[in-house]
Coordinates of C-alpha atoms and ligand atoms in Angstrom, one line a residue:
X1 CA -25.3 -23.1 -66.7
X2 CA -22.8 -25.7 -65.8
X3 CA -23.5 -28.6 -63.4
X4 CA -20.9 -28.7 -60.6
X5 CA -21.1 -31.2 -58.1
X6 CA -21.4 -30.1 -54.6
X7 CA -19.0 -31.8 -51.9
X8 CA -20.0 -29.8 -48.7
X9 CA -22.6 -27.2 -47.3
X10 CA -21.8 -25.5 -44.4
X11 CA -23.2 -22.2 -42.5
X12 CA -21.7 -19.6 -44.7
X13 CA -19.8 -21.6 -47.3
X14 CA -20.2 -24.1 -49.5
X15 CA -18.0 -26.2 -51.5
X16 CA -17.9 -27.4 -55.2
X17 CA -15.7 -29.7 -57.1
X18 CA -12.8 -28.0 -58.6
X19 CA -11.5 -28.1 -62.5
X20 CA -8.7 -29.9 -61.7
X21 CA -7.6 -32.9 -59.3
X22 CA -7.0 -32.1 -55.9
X23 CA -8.9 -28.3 -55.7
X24 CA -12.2 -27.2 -54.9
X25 CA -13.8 -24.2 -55.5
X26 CA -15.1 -21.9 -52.1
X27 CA -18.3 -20.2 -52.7
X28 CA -18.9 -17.4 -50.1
X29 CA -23.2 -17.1 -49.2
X30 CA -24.7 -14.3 -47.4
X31 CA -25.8 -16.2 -44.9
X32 CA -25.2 -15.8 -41.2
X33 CA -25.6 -18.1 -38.4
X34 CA -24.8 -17.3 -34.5
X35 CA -25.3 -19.3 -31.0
X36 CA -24.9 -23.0 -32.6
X37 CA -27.1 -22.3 -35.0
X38 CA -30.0 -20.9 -32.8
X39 CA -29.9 -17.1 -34.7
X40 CA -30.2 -17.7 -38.5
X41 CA -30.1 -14.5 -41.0
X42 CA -29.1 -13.2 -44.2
X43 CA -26.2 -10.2 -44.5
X44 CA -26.7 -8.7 -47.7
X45 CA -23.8 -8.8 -49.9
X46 CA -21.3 -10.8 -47.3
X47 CA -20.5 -13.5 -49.5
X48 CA -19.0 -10.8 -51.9
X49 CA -17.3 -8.8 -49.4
X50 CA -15.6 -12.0 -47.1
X51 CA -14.4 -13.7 -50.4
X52 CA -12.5 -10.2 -51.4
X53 CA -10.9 -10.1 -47.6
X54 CA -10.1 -13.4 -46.9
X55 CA -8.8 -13.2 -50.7
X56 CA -6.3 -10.5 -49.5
X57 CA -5.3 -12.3 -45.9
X58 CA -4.5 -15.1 -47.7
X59 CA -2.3 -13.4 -50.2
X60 CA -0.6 -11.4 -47.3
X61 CA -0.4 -14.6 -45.3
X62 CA 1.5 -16.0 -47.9
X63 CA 4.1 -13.4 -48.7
X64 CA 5.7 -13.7 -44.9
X65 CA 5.6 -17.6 -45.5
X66 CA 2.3 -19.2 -44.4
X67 CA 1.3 -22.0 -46.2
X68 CA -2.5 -21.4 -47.3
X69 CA -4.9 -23.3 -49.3
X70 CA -5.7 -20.1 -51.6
X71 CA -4.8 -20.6 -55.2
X72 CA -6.8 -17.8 -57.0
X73 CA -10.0 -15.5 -57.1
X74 CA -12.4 -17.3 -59.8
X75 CA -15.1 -14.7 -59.5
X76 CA -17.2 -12.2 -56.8
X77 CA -17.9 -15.2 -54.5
X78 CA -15.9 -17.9 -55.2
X79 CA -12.1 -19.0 -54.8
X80 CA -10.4 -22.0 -56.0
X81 CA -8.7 -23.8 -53.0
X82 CA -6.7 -26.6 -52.4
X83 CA -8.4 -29.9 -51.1
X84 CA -7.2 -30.4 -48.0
X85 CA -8.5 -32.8 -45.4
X86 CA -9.3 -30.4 -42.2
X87 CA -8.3 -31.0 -38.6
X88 CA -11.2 -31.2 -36.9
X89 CA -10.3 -27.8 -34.8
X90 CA -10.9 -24.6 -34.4
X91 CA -8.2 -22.7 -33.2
X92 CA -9.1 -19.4 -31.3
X93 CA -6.2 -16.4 -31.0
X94 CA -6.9 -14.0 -28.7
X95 CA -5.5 -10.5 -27.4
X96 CA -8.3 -9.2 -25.6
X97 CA -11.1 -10.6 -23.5
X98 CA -14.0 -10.9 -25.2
X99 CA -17.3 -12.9 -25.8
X100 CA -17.4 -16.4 -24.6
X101 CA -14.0 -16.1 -22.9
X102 CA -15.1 -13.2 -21.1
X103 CA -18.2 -15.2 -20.1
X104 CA -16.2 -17.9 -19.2
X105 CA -13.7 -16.4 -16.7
X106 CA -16.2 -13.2 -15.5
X107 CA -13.2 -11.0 -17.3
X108 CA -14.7 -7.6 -18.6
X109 CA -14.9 -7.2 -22.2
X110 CA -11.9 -5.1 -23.8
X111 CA -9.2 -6.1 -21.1
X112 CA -6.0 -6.4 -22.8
X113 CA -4.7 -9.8 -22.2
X114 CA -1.0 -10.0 -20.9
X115 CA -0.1 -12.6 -24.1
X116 CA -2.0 -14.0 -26.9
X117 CA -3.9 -16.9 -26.0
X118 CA -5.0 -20.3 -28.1
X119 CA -7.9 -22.6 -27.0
X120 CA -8.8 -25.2 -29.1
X121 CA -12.2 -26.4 -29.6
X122 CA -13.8 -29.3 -31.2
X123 CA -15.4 -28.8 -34.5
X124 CA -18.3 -30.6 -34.0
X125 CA -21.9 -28.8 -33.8
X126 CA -23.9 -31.1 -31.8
X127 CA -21.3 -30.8 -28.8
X128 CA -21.5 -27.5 -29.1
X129 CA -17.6 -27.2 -30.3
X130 CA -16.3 -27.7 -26.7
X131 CA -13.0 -26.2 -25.4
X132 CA -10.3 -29.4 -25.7
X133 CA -7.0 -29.3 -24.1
X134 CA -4.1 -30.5 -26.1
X135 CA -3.4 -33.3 -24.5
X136 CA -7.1 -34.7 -25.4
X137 CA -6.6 -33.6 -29.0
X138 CA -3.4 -36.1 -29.3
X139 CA -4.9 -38.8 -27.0
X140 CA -8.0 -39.3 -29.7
X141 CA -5.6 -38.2 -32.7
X142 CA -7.9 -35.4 -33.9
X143 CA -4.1 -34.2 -34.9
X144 CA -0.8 -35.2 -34.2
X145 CA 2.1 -33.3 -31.5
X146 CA 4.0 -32.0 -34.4
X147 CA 1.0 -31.2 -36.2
X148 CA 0.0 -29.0 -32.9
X149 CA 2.8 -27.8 -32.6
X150 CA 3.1 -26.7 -36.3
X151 CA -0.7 -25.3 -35.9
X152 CA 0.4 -23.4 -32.9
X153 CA 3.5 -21.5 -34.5
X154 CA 1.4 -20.6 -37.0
X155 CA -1.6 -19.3 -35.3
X156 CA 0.7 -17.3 -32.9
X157 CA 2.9 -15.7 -36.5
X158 CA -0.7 -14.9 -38.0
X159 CA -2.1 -13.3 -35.0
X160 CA 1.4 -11.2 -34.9
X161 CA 1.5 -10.1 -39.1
X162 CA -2.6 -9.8 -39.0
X163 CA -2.8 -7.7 -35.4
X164 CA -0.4 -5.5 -37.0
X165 CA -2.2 -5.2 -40.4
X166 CA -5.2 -3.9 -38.7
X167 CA -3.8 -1.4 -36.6
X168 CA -2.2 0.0 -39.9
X169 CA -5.8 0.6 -40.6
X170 CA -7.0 1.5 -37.6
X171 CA -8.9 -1.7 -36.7
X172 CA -8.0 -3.7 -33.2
X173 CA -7.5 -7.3 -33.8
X174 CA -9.6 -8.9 -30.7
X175 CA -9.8 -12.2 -31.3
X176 CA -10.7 -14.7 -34.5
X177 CA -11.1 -17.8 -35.4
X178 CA -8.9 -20.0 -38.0
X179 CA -8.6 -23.6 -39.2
X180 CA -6.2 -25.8 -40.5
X181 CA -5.8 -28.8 -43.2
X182 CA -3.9 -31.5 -44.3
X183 CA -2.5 -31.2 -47.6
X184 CA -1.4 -34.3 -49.6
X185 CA 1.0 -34.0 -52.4
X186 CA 3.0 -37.5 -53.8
X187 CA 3.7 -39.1 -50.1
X188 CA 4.5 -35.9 -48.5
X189 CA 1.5 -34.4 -45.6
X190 CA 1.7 -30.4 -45.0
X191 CA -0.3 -28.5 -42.9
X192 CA -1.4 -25.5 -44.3
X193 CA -4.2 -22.4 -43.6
X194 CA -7.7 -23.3 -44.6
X195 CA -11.0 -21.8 -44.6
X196 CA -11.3 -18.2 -44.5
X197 CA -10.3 -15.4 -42.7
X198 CA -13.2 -12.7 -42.3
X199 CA -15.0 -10.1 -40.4
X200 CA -17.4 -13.4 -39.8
X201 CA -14.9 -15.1 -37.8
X202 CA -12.8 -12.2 -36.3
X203 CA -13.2 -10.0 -33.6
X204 CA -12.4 -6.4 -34.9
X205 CA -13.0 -3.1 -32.9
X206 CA -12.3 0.5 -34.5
X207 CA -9.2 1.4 -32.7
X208 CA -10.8 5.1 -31.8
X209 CA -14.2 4.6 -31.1
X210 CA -14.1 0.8 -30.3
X211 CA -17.1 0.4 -32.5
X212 CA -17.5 -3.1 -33.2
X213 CA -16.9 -4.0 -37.3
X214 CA -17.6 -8.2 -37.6
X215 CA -20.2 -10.7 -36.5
X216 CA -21.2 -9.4 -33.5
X217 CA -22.7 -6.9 -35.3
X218 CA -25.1 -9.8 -36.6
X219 CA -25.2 -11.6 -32.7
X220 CA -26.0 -8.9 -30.5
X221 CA -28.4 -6.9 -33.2
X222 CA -26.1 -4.0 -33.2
X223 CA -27.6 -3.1 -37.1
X224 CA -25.3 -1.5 -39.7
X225 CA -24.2 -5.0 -40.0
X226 CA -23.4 -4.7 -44.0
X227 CA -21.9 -1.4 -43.5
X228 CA -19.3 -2.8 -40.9
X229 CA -18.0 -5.4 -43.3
X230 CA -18.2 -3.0 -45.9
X231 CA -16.3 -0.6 -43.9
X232 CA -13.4 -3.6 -43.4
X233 CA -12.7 -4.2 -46.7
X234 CA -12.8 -0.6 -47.6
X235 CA -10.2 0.6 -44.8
X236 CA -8.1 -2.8 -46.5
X237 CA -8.2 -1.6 -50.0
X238 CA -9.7 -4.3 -51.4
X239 CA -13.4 -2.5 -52.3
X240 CA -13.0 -2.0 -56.0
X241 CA -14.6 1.1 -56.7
X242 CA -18.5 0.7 -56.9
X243 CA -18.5 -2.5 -57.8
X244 CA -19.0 -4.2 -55.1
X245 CA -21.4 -1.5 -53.7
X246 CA -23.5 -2.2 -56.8
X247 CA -23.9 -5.8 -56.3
X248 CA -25.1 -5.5 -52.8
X249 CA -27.6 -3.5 -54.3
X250 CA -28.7 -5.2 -57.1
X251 CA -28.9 -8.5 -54.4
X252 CA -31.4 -6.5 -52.3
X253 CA -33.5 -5.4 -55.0
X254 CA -34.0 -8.9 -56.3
X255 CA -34.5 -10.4 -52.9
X256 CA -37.5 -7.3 -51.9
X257 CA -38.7 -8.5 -55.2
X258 CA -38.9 -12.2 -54.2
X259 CA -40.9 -11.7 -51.2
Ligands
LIG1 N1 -15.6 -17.9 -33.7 C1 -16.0 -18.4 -35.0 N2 -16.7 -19.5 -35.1 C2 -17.2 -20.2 -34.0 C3 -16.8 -19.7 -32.7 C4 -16.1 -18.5 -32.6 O1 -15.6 -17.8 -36.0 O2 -17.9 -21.2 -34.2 C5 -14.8 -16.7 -33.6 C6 -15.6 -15.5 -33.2 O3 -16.0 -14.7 -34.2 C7 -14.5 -14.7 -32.4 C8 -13.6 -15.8 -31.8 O4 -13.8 -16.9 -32.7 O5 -13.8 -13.9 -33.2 C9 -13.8 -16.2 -30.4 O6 -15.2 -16.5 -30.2 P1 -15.8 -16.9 -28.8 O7 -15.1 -18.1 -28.3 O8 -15.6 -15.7 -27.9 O9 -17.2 -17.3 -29.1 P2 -18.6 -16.4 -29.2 O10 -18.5 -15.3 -28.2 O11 -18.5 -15.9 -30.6 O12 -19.6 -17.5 -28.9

């Protein structure tokens, strides 16, 4: 098996060296972490599932003109990605009230919001990612004004193509989550759409039943977690036939084996 040095672990990613200069290579883990890291578990075949979705966001993303850090599939869990350097942000969309916003305001889960909305929050896990208004984010330079503003037009075009891709399927687009990097090339600086885009960082309701399909599946102990995400990337197209189906399988037998 080939060495490959590892340049980052995070909660449900990590991240390799790439084969060339300038990439790295996203590897998608089952792993699922909620509450700042207070609820820890495992979602059986996730890695497989979020690498084929965010695989076809990306791609979609990219036809109407969104710069993204996707170069290609390499195999069932990993992608090869451009090195970017990430803006320390995560950058909240939302239609609907729902989880911490709903907390936050005392507004009832599922009202429609009159516009979308962006909060930005710090990434940084020992704060506890706190809300940040934009007028911090420039004063300490965590990004730049037209950086912002570029992050903003693009959120707010993303939220429009992606609420629109779901409802084709029947799915509600709630809310989700995205991130941004910096991408050097010669002495130019791009922004450009990083990380993933997932059922693990999305809010997504069935459109008839309003049946929850993403994370909060895993946070409030809903069960049928792996049949939600499943359920996602079926109503997308992007479940190959069986195969996918077959690995989840064959990673539960092994793991019932190892206990
Ligand atoms: N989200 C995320 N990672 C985080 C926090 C939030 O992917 O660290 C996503 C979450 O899945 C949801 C949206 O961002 O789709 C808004 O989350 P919210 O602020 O309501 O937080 P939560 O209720 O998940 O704590």
């Amino acid at each position: 098996m080939n060495r490959r040095t590892p340049i980052y672990e995070g909660k449900a990613k990590q991240l390799f060296e790439g084969p060339e200069p300038g990439t790295l290579i996203q590897h998608f883990k089952d792993d699922a972490t909620a509450f700042n890291n207070a609820k820890k578990g495992v979602i059986n075949g996730k890695g497989v599932i979020n690498n084929r979705i965010s695989e076809y966001i990306m791609l979609r993303l990219q036809e109407i003109g969104i710069p993204t850090h996707f170069i290609r599939t390499l195999n069932m869990r990993e992608q090869l990605v451009k090195a970017v350097e990430i803006v320390p942000l995560e950058v909240i969309v939302r239609n609907v009230a729902a989880g911490s916003f709903s907390t936050r305001f005392g507004v009832e889960e599922g009202a429609q919001l009159p516009y979308p909305i962006i909060e930005f929050c710090l990434k940084n896990d020992k704060l506890g990612d706190p809300i940040v208004a934009p007028e911090i984010v420039i004063a300490f330079q965590w990004a730049q004004p037209n950086e912002l503003e570029d992050i903003t037009s693009m959120a707010l075009r993303i939220n429009d193509f992606l609420s629109g891709l779901f409802l084709g399927v029947g799915i509600k687009l709630v809310d989700f989550k995205i991130e941004f990097g910096r991408f050097y090339e010669g002495n130019t600086v791009q922004i450009i759409l990083a990380d993933e885009i997932s059922p693990d960082c999305c809010r997504l309701w069935d459109i008839k039943t309003g049946e929850k399909m993403d994370k909060d599946r895993f946070r409030r102990d809903l069960g049928k977690v792996e049949e939600a995400y499943r359920e996602v990337a079926h109503r997308l197209g992007v479940l190959p036939g069986n195969e996918v189906k077959e690995e989840v399988k064959k990673i539960a037998k092994t793991r019932k084996k190892g206990k």
